[in-house]
PDB file of C-alpha atoms in Angstrom:
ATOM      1  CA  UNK A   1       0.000   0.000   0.000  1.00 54.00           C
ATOM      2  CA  UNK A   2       2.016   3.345  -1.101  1.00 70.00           C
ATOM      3  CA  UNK A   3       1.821   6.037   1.180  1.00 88.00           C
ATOM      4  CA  UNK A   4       1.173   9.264   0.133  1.00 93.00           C
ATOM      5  CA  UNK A   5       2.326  10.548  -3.265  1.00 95.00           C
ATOM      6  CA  UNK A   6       2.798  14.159  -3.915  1.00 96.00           C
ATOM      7  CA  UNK A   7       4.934  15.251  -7.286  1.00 96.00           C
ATOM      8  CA  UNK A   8       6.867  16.814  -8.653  1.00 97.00           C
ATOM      9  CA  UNK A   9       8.979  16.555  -5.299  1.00 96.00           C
ATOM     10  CA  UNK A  10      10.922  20.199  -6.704  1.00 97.00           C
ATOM     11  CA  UNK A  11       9.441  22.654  -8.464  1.00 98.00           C
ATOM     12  CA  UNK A  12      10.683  25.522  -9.578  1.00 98.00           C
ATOM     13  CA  UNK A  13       8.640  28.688 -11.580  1.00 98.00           C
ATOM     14  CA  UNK A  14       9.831  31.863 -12.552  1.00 98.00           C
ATOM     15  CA  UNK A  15       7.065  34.662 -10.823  1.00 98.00           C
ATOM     16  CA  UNK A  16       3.861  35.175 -12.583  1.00 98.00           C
ATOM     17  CA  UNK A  17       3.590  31.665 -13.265  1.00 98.00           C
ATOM     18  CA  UNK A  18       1.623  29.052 -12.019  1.00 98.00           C
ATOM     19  CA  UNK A  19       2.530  26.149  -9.786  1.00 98.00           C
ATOM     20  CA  UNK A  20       0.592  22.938  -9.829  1.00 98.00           C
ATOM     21  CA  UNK A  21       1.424  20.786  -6.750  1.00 98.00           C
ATOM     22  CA  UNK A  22      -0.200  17.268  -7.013  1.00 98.00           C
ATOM     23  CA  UNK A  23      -1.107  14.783  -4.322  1.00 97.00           C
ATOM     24  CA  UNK A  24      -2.682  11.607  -4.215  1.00 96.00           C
ATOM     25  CA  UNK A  25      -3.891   9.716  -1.228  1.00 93.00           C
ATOM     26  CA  UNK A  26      -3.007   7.214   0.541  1.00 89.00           C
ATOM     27  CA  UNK A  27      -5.346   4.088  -1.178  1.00 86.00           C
ATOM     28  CA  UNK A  28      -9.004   4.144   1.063  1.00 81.00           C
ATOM     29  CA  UNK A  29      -8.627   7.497   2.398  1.00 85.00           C
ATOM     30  CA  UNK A  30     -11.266  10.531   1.185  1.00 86.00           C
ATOM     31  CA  UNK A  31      -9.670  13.285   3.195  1.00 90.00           C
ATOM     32  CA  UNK A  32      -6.995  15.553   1.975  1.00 93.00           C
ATOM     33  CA  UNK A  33      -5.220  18.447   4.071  1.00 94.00           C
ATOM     34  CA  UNK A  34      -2.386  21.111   2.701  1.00 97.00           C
ATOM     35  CA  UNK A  35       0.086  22.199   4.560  1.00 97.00           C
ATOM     36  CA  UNK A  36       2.657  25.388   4.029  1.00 97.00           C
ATOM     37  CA  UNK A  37       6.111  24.804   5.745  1.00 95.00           C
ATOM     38  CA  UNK A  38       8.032  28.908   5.240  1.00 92.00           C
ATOM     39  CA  UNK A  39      11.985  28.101   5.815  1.00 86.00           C
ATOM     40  CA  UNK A  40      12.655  27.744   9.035  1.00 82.00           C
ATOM     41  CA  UNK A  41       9.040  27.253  10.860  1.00 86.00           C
ATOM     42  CA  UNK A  42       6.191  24.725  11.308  1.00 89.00           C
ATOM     43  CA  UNK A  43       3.755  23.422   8.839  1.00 94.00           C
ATOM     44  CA  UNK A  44       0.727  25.568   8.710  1.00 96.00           C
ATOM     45  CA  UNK A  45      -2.528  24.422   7.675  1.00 95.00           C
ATOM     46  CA  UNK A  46      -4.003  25.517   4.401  1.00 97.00           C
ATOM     47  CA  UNK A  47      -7.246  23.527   3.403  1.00 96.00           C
ATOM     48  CA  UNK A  48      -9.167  20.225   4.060  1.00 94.00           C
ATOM     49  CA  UNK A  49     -10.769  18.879   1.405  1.00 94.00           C
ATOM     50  CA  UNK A  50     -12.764  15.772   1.155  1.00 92.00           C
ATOM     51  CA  UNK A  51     -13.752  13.996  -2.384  1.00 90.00           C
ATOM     52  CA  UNK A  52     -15.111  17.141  -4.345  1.00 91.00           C
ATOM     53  CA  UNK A  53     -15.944  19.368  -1.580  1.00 93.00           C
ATOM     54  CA  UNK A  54     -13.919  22.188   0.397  1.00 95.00           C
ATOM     55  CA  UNK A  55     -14.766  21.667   3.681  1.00 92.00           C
ATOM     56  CA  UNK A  56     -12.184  24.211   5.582  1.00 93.00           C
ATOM     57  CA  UNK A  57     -10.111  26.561   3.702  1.00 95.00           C
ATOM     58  CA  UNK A  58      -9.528  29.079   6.611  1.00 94.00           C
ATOM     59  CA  UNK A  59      -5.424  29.221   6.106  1.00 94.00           C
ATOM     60  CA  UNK A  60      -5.926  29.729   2.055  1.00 96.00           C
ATOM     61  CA  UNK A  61      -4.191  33.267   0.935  1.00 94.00           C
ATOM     62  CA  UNK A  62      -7.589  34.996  -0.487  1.00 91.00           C
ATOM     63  CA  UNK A  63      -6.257  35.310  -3.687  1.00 95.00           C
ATOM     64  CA  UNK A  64      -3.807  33.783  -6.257  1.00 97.00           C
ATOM     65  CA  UNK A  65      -4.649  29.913  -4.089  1.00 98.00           C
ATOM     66  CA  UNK A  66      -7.162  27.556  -4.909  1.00 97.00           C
ATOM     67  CA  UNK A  67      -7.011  23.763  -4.039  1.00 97.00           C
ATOM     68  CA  UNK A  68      -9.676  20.594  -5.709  1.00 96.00           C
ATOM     69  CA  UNK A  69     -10.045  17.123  -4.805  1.00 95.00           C
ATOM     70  CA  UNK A  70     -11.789  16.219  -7.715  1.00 94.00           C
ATOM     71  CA  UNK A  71     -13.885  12.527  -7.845  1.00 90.00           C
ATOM     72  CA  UNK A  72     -11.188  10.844  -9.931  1.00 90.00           C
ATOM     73  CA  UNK A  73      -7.830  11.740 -10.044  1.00 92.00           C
ATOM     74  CA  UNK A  74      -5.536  13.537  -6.943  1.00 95.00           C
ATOM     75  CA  UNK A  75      -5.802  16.550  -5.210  1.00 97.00           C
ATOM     76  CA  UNK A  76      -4.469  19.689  -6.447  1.00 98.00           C
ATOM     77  CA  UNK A  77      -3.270  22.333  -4.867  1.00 98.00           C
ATOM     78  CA  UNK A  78      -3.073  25.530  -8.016  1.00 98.00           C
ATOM     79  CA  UNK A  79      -1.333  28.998  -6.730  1.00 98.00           C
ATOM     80  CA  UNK A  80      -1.402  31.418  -9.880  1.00 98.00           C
ATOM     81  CA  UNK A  81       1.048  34.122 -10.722  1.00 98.00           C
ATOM     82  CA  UNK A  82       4.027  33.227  -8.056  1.00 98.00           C
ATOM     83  CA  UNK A  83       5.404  35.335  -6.053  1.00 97.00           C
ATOM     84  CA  UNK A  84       9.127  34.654  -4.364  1.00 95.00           C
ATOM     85  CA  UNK A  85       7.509  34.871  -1.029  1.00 95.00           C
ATOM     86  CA  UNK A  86       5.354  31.787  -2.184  1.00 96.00           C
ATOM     87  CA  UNK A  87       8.665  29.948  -2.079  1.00 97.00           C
ATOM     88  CA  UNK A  88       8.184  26.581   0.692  1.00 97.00           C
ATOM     89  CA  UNK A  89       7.755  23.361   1.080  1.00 97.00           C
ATOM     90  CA  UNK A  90       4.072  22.110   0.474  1.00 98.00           C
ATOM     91  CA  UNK A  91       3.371  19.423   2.187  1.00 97.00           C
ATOM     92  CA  UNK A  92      -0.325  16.829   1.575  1.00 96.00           C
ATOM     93  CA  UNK A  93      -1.645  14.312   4.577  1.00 93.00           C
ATOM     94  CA  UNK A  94      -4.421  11.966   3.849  1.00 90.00           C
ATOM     95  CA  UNK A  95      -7.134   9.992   6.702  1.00 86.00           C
ATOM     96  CA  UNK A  96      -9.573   7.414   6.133  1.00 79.00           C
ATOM     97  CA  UNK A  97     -12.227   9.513   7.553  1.00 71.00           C
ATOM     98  CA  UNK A  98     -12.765  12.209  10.700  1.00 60.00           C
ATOM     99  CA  UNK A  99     -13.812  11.557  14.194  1.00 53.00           C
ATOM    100  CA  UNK A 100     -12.464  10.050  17.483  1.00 42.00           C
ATOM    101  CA  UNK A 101     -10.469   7.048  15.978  1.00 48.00           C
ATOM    102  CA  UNK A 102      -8.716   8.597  13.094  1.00 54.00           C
ATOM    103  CA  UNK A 103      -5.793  10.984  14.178  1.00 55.00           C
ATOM    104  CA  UNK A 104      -2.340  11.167  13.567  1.00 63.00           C
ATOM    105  CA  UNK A 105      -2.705  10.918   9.588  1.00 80.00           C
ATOM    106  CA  UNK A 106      -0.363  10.313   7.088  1.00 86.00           C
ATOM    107  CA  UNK A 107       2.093  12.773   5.233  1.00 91.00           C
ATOM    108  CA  UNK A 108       3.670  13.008   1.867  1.00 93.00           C
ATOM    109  CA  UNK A 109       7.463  13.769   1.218  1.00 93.00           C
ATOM    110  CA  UNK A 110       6.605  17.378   0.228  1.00 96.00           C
ATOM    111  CA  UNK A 111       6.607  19.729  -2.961  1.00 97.00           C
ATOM    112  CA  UNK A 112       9.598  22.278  -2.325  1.00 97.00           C
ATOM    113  CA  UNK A 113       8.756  25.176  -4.963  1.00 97.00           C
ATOM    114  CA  UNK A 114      11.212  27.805  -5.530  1.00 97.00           C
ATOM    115  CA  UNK A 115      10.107  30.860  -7.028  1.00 97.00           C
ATOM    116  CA  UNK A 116      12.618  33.110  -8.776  1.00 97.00           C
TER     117      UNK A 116
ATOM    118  CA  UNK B   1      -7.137  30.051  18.626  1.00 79.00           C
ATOM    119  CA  UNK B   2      -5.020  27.242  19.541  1.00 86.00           C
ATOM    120  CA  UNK B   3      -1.155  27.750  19.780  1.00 94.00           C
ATOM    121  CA  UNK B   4       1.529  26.110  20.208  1.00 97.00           C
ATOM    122  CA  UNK B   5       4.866  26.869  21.346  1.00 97.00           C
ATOM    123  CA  UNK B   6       8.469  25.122  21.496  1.00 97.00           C
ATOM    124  CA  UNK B   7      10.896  27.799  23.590  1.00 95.00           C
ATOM    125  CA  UNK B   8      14.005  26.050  22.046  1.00 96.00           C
ATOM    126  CA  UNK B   9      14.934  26.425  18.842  1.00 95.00           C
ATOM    127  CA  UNK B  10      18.508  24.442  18.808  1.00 97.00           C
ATOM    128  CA  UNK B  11      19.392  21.438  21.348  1.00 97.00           C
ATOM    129  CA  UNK B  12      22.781  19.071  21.131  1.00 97.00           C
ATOM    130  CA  UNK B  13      23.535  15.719  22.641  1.00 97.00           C
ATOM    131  CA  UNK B  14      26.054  13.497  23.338  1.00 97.00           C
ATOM    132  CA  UNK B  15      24.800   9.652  21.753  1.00 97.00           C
ATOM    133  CA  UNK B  16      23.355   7.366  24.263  1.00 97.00           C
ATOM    134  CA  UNK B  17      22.037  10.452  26.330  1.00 97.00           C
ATOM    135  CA  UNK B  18      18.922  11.525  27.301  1.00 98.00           C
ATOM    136  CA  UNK B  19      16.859  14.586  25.823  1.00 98.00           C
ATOM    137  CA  UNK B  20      13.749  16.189  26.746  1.00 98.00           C
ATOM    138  CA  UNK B  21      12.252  18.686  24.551  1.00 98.00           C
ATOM    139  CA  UNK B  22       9.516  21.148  25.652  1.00 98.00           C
ATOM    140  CA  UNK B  23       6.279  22.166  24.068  1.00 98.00           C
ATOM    141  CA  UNK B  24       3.547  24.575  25.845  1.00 98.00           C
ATOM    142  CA  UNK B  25       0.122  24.894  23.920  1.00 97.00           C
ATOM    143  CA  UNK B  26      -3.003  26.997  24.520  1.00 96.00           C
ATOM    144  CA  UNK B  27      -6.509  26.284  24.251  1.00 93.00           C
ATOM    145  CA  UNK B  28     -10.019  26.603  25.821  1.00 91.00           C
ATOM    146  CA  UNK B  29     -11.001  22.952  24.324  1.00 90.00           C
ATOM    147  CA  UNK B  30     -10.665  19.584  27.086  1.00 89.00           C
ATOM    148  CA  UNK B  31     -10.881  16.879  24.717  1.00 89.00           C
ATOM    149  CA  UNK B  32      -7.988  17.040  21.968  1.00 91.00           C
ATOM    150  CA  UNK B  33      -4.614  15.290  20.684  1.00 92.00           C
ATOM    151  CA  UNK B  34      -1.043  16.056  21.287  1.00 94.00           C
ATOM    152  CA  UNK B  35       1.523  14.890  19.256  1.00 94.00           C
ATOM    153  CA  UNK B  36       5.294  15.105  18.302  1.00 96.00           C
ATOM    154  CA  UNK B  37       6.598  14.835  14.529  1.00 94.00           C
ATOM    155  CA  UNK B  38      10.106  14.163  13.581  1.00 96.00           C
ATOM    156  CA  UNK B  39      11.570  15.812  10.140  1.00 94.00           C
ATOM    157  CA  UNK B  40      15.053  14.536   9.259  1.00 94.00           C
ATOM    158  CA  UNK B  41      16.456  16.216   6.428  1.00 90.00           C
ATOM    159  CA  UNK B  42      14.660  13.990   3.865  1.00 89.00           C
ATOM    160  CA  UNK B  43      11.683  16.598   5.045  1.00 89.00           C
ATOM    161  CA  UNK B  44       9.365  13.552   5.639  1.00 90.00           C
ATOM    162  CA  UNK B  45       7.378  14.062   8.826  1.00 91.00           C
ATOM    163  CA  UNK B  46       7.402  11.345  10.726  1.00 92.00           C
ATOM    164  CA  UNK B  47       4.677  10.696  13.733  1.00 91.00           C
ATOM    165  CA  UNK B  48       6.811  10.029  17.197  1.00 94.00           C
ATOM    166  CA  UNK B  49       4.442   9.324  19.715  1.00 93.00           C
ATOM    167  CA  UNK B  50       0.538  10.980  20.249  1.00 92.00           C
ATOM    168  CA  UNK B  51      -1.481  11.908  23.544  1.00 93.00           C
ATOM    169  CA  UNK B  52      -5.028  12.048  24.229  1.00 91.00           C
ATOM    170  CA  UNK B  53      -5.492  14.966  25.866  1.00 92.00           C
ATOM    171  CA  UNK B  54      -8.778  12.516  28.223  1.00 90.00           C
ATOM    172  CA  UNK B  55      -6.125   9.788  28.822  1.00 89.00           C
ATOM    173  CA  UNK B  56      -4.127  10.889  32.097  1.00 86.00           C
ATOM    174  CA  UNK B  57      -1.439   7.966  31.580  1.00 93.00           C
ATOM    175  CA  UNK B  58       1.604   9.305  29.243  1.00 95.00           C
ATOM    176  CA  UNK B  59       2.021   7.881  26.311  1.00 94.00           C
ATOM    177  CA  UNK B  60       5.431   5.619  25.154  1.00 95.00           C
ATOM    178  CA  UNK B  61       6.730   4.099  21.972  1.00 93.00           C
ATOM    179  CA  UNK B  62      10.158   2.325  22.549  1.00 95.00           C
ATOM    180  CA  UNK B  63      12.549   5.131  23.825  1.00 97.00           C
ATOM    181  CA  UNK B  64      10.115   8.101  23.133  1.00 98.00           C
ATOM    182  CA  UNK B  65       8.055   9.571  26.144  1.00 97.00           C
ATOM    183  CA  UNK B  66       6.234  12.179  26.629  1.00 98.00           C
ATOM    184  CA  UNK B  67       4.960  14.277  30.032  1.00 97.00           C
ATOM    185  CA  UNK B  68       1.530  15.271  29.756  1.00 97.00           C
ATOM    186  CA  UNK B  69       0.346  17.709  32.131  1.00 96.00           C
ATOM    187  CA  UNK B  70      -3.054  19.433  31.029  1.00 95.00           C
ATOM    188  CA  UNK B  71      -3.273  21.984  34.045  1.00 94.00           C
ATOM    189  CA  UNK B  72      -0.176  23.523  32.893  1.00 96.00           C
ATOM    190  CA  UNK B  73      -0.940  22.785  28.975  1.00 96.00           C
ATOM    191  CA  UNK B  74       2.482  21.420  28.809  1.00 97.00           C
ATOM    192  CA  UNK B  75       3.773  18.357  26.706  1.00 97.00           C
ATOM    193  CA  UNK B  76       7.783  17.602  26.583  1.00 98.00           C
ATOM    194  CA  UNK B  77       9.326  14.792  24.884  1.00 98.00           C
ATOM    195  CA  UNK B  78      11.926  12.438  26.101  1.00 98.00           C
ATOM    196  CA  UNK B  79      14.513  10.560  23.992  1.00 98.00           C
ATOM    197  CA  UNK B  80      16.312   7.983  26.357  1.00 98.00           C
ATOM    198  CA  UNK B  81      19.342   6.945  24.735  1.00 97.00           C
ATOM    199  CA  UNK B  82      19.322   8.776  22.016  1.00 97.00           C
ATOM    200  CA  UNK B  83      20.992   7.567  18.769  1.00 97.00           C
ATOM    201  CA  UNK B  84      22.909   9.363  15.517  1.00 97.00           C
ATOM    202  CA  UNK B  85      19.648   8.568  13.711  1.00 96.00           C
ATOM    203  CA  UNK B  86      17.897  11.017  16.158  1.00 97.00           C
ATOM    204  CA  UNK B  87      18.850  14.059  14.222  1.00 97.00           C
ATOM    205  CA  UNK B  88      15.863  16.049  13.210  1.00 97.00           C
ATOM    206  CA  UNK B  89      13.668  18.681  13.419  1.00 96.00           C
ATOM    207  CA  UNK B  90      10.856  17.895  16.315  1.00 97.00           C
ATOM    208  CA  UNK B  91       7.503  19.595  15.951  1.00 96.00           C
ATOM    209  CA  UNK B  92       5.242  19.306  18.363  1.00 97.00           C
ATOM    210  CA  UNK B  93       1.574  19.510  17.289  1.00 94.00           C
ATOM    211  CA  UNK B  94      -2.499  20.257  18.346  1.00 94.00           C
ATOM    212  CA  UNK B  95      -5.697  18.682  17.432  1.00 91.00           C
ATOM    213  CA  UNK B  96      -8.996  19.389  18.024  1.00 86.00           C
ATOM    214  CA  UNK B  97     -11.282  16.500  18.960  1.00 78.00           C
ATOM    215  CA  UNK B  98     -13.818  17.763  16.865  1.00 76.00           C
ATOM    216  CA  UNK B  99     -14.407  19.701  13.902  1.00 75.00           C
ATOM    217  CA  UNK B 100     -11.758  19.483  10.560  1.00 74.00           C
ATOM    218  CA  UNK B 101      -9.188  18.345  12.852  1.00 81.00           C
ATOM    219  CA  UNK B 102      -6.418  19.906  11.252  1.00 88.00           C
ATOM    220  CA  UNK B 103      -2.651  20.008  13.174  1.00 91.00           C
ATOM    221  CA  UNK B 104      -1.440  23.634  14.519  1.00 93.00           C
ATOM    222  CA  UNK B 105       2.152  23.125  14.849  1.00 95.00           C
ATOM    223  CA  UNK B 106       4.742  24.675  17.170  1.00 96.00           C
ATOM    224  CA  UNK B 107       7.724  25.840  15.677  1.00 95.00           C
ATOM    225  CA  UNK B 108      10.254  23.341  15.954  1.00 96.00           C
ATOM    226  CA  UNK B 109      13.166  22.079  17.485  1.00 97.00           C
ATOM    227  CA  UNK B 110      16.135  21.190  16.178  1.00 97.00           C
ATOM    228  CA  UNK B 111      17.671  18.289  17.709  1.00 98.00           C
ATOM    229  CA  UNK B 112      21.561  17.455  16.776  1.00 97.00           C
ATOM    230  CA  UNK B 113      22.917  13.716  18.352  1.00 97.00           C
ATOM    231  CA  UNK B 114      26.600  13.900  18.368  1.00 97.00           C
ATOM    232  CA  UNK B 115      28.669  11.246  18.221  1.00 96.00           C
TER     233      UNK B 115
END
């Protein structure tokens, strides 16, 4: 059973372009979480999506950041027009399902986009 | 909010010594999760060891402990004979028992075994 898969695992866009980070779960699981990691600092939490809904996106920028879980496929986290200080490692953790048995999910390796 | 802080940002060890690394955290919640990730350099994070915040007995896994105490809404980590392999960045972590139960992360330590 593969854990989860995020590519590419380095990205690298000049800014004004767009950056496509990709992840797909772990097999079984419907939930999807983003995660920003700035140099130096924690992972901070983005969105949570779950098969083709948005059900938190209350650490999304406002603009230029949009995220899908789409019924097919993997998740995809889209920012448009980079900008250096959107330069980090993104980072995609996958559960089963939510509620008093399921914590500690699992993480991907990370996207590390560079912006220059 | 909940947050969640780690006061040291740089700790070194001799091998086959002990550690402890703290972690303080803030919220109004009782029923939640605690937990401590490892990041080597690879940048994979790595679960350590979890708490529920209900359970009063600390948790263990192998040499990793951890000292819950929810009056003081503290949560260190112990490393007993730590190892080369150690290395790492340690985050420790929050979850709410309900809700999107997303992690709120301190903001690391970074933990150097030395040979």
């Amino acid at each position: 059973n593969a854990g989860v898969m995020q590519n590419p695992r380095h990205l690298v866009r000049r800014r004004g372009q767009e950056a496509r980070l990709r992840c797909s779960p772990m097999k079984g699981h419907s939930h999807v979480y983003w995660y920003r990691q700035l140099p130096e600092e924690g992972l901070k939490f983005m969105v949570y999506l779950q098969k083709e809904n948005i059900i938190d996106e209350s650490g999304m920028p406002k603009e230029r950041f949009s995220a899908e879980f789409p019924k097919e496929g993997p998740s995809i986290l889209r920012i448009q027009q980079v900008v250096r200080g959107d330069s980090a490692a993104y980072f995609c953790a996958s559960s089963p399902r939510t509620g008093v048995a399921n914590y500690g999910y699992t993480f991907g390796s990370g996207t590390r986009l560079t912006v220059v | 909010a909940q947050t969640v802080t780690q006061s040291q940002p740089e700790m070194s060890v001799q091998e086959a010594e002990t550690v402890t690394l703290s972690c303080t955290y803030d919220t109004s919640e009782n029923n939640y999760y605690l937990f401590w990730y490892k990041q080597p350099p690879s940048r994979q994070m790595i679960l350590v060891i979890r708490q529920e915040a209900y359970k009063q007995q600390n948790a263990t896994e192998n040499r990793f402990s951890v000292n819950f105490q929810k009056a003081a809404k503290s949560f260190s980590l112990k490393i007993s004979d730590s190892q080369l392999g150690d290395t790492a960045m340690y985050f420790c972590a929050f979850m709410n028992f309900q809700g999107a139960q997303k992690l709120v992360f301190g903001q690391g330590t970074r933990l150097t075994i030395n040979p």
